[in-house]
Coordinates of C-alpha atoms in Angstrom, one line a residue:
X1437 CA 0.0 0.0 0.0
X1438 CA 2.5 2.9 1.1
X1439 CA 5.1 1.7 -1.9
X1440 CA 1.8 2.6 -4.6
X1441 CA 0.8 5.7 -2.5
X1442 CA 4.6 6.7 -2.7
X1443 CA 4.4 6.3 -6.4
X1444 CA 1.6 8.5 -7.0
X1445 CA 3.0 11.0 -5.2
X1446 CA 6.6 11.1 -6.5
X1447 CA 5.9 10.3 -10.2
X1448 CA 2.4 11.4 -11.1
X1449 CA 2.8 14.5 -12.8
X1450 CA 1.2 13.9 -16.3
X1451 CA -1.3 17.2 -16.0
X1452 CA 1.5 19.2 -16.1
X1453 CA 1.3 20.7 -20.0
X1454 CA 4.4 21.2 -21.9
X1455 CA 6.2 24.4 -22.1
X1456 CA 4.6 27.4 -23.3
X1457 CA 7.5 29.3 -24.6
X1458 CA 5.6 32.1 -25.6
X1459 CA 3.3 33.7 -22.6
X1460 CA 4.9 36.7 -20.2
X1461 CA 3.1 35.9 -17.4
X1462 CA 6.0 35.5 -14.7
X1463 CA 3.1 35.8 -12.1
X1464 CA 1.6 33.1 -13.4
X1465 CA 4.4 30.3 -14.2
X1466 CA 5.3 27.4 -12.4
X1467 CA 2.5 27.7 -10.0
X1468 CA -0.5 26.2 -8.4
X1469 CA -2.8 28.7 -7.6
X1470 CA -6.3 28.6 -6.5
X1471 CA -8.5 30.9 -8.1
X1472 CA -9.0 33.8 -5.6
X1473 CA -4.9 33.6 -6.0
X1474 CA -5.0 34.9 -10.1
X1475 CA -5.6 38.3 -10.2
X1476 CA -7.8 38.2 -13.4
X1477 CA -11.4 38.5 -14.3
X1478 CA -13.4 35.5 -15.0
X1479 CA -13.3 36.5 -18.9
X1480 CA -9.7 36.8 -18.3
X1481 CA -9.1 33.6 -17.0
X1482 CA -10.8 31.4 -19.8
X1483 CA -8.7 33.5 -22.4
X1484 CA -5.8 32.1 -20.6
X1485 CA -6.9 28.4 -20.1
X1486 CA -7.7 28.7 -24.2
X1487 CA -3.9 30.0 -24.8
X1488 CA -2.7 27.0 -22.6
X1489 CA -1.2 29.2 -20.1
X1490 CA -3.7 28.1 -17.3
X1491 CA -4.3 24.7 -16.9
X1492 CA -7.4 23.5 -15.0
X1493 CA -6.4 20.6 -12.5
X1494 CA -8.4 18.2 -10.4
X1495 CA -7.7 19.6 -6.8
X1496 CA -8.7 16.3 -4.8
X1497 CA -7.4 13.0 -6.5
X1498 CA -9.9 9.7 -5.7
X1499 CA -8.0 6.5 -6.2
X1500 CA -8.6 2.5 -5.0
X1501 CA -7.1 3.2 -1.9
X1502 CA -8.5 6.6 -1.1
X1503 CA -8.2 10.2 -2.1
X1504 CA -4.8 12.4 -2.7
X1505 CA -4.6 16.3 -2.8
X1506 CA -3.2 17.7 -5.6
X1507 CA -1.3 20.6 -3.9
X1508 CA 0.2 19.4 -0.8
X1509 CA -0.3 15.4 -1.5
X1510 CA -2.2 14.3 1.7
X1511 CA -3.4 10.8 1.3
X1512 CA -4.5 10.5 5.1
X1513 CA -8.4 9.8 5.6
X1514 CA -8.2 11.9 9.0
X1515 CA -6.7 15.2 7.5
X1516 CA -9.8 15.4 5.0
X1517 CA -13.2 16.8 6.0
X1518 CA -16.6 17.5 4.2
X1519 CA -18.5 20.9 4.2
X1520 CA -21.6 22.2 2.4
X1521 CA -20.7 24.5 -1.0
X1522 CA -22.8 27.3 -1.5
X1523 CA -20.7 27.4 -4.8
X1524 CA -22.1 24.2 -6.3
X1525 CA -24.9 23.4 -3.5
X1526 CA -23.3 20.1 -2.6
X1527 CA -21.2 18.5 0.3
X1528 CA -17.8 18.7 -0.6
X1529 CA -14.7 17.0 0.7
X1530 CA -11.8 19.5 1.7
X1531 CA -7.8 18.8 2.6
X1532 CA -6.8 20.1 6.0
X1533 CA -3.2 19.1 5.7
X1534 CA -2.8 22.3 3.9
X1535 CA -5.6 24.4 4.9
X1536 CA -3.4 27.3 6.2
X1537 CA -2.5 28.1 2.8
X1538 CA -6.2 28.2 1.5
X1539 CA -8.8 25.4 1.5
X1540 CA -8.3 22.9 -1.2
X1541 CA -11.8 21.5 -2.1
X1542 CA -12.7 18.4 -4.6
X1543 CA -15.8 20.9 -6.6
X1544 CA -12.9 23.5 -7.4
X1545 CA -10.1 23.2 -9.3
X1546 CA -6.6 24.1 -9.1
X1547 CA -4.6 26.1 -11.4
X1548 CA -1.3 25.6 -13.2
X1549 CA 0.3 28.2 -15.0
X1550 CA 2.8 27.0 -17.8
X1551 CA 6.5 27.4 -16.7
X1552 CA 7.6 28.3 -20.4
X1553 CA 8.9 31.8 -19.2
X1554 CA 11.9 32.9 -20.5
X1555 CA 14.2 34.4 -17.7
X1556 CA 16.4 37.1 -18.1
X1557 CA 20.2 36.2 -18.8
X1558 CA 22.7 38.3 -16.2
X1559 CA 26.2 38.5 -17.7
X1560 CA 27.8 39.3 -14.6
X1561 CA 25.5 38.4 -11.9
X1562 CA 27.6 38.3 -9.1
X1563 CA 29.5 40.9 -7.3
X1564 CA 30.8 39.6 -4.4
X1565 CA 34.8 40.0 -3.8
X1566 CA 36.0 37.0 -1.6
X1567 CA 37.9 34.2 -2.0
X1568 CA 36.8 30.5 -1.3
X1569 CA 39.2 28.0 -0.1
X1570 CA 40.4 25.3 -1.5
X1571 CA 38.0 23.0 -0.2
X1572 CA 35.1 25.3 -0.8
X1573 CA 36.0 25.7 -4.7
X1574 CA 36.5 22.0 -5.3
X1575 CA 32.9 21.8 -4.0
X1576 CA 32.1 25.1 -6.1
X1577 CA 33.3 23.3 -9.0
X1578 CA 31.6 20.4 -8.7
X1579 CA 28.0 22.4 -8.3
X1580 CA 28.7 24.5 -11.4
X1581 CA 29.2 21.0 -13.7
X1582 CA 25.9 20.0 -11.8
X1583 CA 24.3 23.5 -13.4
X1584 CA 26.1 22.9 -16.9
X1585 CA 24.7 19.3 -16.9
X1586 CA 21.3 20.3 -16.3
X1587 CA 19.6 18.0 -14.4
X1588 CA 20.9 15.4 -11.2
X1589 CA 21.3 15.8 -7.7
X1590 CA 24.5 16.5 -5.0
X1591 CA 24.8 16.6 -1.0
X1592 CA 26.7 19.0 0.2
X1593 CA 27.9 17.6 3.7
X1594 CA 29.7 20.8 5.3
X1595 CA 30.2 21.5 8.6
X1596 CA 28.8 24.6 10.3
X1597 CA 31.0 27.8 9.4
X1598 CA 32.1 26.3 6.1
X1599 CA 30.7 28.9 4.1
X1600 CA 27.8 26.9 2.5
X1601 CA 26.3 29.7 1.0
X1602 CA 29.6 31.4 -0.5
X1603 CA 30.5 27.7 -1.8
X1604 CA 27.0 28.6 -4.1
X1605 CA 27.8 31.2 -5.6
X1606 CA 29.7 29.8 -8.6
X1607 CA 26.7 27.9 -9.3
X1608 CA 24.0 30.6 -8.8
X1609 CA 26.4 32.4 -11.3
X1610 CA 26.8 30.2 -14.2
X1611 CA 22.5 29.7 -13.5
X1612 CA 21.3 33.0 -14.0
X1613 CA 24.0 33.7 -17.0
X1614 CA 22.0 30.8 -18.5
X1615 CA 18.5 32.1 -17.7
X1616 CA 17.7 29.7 -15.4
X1617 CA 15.0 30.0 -12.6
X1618 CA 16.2 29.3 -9.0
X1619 CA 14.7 29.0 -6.0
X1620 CA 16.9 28.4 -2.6
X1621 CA 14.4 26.8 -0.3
X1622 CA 14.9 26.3 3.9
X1623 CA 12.9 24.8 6.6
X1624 CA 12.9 28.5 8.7
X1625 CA 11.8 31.6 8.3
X1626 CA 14.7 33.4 10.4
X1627 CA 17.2 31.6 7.7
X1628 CA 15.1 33.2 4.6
X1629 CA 15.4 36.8 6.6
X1630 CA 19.2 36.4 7.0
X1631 CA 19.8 34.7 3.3
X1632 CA 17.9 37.6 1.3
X1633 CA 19.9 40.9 2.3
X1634 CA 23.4 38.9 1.8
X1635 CA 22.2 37.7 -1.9
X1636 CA 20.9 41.0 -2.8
X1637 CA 24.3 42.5 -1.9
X1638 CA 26.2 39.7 -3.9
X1639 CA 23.6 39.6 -6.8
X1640 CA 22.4 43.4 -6.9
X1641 CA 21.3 43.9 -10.7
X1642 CA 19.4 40.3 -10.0
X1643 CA 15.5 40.4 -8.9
X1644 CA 15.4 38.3 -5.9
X1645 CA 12.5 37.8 -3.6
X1646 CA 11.8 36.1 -0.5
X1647 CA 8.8 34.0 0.6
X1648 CA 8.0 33.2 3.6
X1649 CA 4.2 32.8 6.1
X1650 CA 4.1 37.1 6.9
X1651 CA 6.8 37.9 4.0
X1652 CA 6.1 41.3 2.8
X1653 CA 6.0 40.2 -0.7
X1654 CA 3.6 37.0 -1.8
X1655 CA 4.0 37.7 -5.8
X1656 CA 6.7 35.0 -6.3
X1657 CA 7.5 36.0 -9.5
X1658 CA 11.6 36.7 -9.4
X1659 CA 14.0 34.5 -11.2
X1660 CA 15.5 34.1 -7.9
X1661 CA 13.3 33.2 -5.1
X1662 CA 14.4 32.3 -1.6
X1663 CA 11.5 30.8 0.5
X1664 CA 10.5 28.4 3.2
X1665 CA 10.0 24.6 2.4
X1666 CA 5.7 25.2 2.7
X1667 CA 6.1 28.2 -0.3
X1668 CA 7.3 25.5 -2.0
X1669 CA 3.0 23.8 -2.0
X1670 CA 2.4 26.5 -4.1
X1671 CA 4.5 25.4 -7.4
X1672 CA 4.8 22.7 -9.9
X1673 CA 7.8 22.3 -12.1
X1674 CA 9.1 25.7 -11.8
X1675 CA 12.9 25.8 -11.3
X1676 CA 15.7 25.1 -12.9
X1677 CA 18.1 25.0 -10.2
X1678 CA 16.4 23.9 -6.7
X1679 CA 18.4 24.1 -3.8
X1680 CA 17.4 22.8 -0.4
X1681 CA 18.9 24.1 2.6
X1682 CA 19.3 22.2 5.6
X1683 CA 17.8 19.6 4.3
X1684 CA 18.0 17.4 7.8
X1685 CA 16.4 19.9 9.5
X1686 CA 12.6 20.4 11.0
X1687 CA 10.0 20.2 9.5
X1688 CA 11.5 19.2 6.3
X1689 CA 12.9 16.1 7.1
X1690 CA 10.3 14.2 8.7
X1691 CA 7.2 16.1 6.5
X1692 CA 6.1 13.9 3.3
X1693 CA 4.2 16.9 2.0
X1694 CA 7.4 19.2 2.0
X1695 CA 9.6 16.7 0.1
X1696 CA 6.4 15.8 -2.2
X1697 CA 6.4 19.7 -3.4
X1698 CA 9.8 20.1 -3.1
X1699 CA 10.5 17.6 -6.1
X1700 CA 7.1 18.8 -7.7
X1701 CA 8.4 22.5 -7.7
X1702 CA 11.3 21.2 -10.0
X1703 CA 11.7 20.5 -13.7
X1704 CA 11.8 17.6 -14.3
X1705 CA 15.6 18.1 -15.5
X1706 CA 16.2 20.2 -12.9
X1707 CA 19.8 20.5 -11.4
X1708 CA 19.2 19.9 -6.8
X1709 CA 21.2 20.5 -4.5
X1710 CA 21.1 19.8 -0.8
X1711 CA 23.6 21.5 1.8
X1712 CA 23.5 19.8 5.6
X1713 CA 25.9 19.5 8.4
X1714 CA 23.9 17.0 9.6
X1715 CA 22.9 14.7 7.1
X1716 CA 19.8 11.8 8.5
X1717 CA 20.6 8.2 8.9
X1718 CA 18.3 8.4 5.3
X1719 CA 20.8 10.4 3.3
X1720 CA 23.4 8.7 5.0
X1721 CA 22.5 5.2 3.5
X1722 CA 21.8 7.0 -0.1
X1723 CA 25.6 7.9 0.1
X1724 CA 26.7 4.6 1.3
X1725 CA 24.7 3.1 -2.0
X1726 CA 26.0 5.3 -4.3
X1727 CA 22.9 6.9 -4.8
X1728 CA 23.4 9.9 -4.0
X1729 CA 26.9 11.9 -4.5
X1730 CA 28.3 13.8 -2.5
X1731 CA 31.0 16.8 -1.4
X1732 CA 32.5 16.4 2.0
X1733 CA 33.9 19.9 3.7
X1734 CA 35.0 18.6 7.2
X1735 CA 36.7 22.3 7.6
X1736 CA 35.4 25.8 8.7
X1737 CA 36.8 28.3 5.9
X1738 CA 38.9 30.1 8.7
X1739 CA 40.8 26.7 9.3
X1740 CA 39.8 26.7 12.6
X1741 CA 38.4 23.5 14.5
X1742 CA 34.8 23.6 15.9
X1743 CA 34.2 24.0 19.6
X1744 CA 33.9 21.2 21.7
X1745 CA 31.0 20.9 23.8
X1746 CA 31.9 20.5 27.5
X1747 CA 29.2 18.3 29.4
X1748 CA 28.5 19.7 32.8
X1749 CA 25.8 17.4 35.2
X1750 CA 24.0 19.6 37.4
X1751 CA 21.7 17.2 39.5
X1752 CA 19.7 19.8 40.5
X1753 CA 18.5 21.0 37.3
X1754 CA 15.0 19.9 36.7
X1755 CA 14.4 21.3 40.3
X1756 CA 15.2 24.4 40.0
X1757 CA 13.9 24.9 35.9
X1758 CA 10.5 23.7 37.6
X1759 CA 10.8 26.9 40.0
X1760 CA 11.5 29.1 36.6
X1761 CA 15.6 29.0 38.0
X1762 CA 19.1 28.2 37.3
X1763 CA 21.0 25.9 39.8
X1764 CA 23.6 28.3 41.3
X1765 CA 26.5 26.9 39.7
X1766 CA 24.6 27.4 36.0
X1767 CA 24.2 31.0 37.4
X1768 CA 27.8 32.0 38.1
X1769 CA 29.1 30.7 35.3
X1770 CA 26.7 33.0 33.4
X1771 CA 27.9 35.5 35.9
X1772 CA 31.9 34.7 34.8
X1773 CA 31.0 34.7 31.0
X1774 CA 29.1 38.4 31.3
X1775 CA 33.2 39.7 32.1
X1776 CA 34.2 38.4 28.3
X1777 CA 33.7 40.1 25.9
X1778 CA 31.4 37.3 23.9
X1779 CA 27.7 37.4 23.8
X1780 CA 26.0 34.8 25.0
X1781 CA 23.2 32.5 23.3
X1782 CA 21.0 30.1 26.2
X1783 CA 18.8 27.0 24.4
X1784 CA 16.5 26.1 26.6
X1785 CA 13.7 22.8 25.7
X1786 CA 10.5 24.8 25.4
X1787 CA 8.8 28.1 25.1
X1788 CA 7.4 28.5 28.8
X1789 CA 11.1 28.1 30.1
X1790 CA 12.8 30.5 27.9
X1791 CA 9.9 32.8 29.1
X1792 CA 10.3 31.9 32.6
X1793 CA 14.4 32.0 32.1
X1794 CA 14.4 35.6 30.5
X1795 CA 12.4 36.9 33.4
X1796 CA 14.2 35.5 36.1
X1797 CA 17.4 37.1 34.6
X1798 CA 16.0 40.1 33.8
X1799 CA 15.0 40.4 37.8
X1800 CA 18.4 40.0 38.4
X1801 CA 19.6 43.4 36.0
X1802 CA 21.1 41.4 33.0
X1803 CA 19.9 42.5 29.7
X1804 CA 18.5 40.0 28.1
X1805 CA 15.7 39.0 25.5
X1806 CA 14.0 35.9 24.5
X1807 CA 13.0 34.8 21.2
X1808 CA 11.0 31.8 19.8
X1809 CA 9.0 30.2 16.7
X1810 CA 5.2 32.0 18.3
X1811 CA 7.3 35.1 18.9
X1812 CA 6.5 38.1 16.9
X1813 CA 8.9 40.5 16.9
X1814 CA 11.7 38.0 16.7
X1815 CA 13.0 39.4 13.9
X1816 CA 13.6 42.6 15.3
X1817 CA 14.8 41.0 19.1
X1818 CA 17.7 38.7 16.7
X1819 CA 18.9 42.0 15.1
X1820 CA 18.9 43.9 18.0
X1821 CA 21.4 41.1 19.9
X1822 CA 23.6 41.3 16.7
X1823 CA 23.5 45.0 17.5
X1824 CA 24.8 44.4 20.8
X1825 CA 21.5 46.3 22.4
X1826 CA 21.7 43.1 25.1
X1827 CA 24.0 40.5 25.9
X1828 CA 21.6 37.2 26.4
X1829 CA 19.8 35.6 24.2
X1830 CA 18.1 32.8 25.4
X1831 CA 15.9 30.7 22.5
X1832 CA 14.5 27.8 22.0
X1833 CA 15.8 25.8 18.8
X1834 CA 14.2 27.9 16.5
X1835 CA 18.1 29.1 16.4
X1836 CA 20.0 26.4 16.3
X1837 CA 20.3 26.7 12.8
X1838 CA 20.9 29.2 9.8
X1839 CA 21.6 32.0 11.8
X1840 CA 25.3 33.5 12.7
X1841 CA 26.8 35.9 15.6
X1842 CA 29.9 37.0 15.3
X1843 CA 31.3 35.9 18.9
X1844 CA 28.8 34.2 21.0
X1845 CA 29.3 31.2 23.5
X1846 CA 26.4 28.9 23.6
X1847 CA 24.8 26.5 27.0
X1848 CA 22.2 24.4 26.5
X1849 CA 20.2 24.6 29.3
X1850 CA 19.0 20.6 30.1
X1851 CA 20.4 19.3 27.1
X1852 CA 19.6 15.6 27.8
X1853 CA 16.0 16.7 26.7
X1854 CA 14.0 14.9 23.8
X1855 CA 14.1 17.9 21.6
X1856 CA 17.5 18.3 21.6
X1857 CA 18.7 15.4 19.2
X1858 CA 22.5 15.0 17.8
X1859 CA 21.5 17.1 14.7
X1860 CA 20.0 20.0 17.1
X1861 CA 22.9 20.1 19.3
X1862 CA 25.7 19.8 16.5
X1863 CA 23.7 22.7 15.3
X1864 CA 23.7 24.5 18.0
X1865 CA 27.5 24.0 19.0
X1866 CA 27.8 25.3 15.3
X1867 CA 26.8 28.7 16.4
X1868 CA 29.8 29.4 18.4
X1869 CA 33.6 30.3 16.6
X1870 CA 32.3 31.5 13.3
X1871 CA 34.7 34.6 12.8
X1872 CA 37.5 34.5 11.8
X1873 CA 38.2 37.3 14.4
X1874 CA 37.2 35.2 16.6
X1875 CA 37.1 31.4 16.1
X1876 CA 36.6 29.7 19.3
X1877 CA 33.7 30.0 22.0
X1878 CA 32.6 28.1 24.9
X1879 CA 30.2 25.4 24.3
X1880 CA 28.8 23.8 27.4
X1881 CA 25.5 21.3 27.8
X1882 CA 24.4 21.0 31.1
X1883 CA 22.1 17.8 31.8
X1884 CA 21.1 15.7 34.7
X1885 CA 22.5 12.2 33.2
X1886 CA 24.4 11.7 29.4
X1887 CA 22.5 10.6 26.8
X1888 CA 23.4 9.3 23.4
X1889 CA 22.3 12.1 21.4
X1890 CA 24.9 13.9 23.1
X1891 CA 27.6 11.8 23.4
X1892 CA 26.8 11.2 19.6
X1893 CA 27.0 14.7 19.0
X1894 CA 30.5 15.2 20.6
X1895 CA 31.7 12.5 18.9
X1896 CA 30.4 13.9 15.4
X1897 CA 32.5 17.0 16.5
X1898 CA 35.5 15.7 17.0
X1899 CA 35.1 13.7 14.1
X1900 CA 35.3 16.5 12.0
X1901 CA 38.0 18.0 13.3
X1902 CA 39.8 15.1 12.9
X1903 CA 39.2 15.0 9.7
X1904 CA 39.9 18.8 8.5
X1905 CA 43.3 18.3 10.8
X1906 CA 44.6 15.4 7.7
X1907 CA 43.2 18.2 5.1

């Protein structure tokens, strides 16, 4: 059963038209819209559907073993619903695996706009001035002949600091001198924030727009886009060049809807590329086969080795984070790293103790904020701590990824937790010694009892150092 539902979902994508080479309607092409989405009259609309430009598509699938929706590929009984239509007068089934984005409903179709438009060629896209290293332009290399090629896929297993998005840029070069549509695509919002201003500077004559759940700008109609994983529901066969970011990180990883439009919003000759430091025991296994290649980058492109994480126990932990505390011991060494002259970033498990932690310090006169996934003004709070407004920055792991600080030291607050897995906390570690001004920071997990997710994620560490020390 789940090998034919897996088949529908990967390969069935004969609706999709061929190429329209002819149509300027960049709003339109590559997506699946809905119709309050197309910003057209009704007499509008059928002119394009006769031109082949819009494509009417079934929007809820039935098949022997149940129904499938089109956009977001739900095939689960319990995230479908029926409701009355006053459009057609009937009772409808609806998906609600994707209802945040607009409800999908089997009496209304979807619609696919042809992806024949011709992008603009950039002769010299890119403006950026620095060097990569050697290890970084062998893996440059490599992703350019993946662009020339046209189609096929490669891992990019850095570790964090490598420069993943300056190893890129060759790539994204030789793309848009082609023509070719892009889209870089991450599981988190914060990472889309940070990746858009760096890009525009590197690519400033290049139209580049970012997508994302409250993004300013929803048109989508750039030959560069830059969006979460979800934007990603609302294409089909789009991009030439499809990048996936973090690709081991949540939700991505465990969603089958995001990888389902992920490979939908490709060509089907696209060239994808997927950058980790943390690849899943999944990817792992693809590599082992020989079925996925791969570029290794065991070295930060300073030179420098990662931090370590020290492993502190602190017995009395969960007693005192139930009082909305820190064990004395956590305390002073807060108290000790306030006389460097790092910042400091504090994980802690879950939103109600980073809320209770950032009031108990504030009582005590640090300055401090507190930032999560439900928080709005996070945006604003993260840019303010790279501004050095405040000095702590205690999170949840809505940072553990994506984002960088120039010179931070990190504690994980209870890091024996269940959220905090061996990716998380190589992750996390990862935000500490990123400058080159700066290349070393203090990395400590305190916990109640070692776990393998930690002792995993040490040993991943110094695994990689031990590696970039033979290079």
């Amino acid at each position: 059963m789940f090998k034919t539902v897996k088949k529908y979902l990967r390969k069935d994508f004969s609706w999709i038209p061929p190429e329209n080479p002819t149509h300027n309607y960049s709003y339109l092409t590559g997506k699946l819209l809905l119709r309050h989405e197309i910003p057209y009259e009704d007499e509008k609309v059928d002119q394009l559907i006769a031109q082949s430009i819009l494509i009417k598509v079934t929007s809820i699938e039935s098949y022997p073993w149940g129904q499938r929706c089109r956009r977001c590929g739900n095939t689960k009984s319990y995230l479908f619903a029926k409701m009355p239509n006053a459009t057609c007068g009937q009772t409808c089934l609806y998906c609600r695996s994707c209802i945040q984005m607009g409800r999908v409903i089997e009496c209304e179709p979807l619609y696919y706009g042809s992806s024949g438009f011709e992008w603009p060629l950039h002769e010299h896209p890119c403006q950026w001035d620095g060097e990569l290293t050697i290890h970084q332009q062998k893996a440059a290399d490599e992703l350019v002949a993946l662009v020339r090629t046209g189609s096929g896929e490669k891992l990019v297993w850095a570790v964090c600091g490598a420069g993943k998005t300056e190893i890129l840029f060759p790539a994204l070069t030789e793309a848009l001198k082609k023509g070719k549509r892009i889209c870089l695509a991450t599981p988190r919002t914060d990472v889309v924030r940070e990746l858009l201003p760096r890009l525009q500077k590197s690519f400033p004559g290049v139209n580049i727009q970012a997508l994302y759940g409250d993004s300013p700008d929803k048109v989508g109609d750039a030959p560069f886009i830059i969006a979460t994983t979800h934007q990603l529901l609302r294409f089909a066969h789009a991009f030439d060049v499809m990048i996936i970011d973090e690709v081991d990180a949540f939700p991505f990883h465990n969603d089958v809807s995001l990888h389902y439009a992920s490979e939908r919003a490709a060509k089907p000759k696209a060239s994808i590329i997927y950058l980790t430091a943390t690849p899943r025991k999944k990817q792992k296994r693809r590599i082992r086969a020989k079925h996925l290649p791969v570029v290794f980058i065991p070295q930060r492109f300073h030179g420098h080795p990662l931090p370590v994480p020290q492993l502190k126990l602190t017995p009395t932990l969960h007693r005192f984070l139930k009082k909305g505390e820190l064990p004395p011991k956590v305390l002073q060494q807060i108290v000790y790293q306030q006389q460097t002259p790092r910042q400091l970033l504090l994980f802690l498990p879950s939103i109600k103790m980073a809320e209770q932690m950032a009031a108990y310090l504030k009582e005590r006169n640090y300055k401090v904020q507190s930032v999560h996934a439900e928080d709005s003004q996070r945006a604003e709070k993260i840019q303010a701590f790279r501004n050095k407004e405040y000095r702590v920055l205690i999170t949840t792991t809505i940072l553990e990824r994506g984002v960088t600080f120039p010179s931070v030291d990190v504690y994980v607050i209870d890091a024996g937790h269940v959220v905090f897995d061996e990716a998380a906390l190589v992750q996390i570690a990862g935000r500490a010694g990123r400058s080159p001004d700066d290349p070393t920071g203090d990395v400590i997990f305190y916990h109640i009892g070692k776990t393998d997710e930690m002792l995993d994620a040490v040993e991943s560490i110094r695994y990689m150092n031990k590696l970039g020390r033979k290079l």
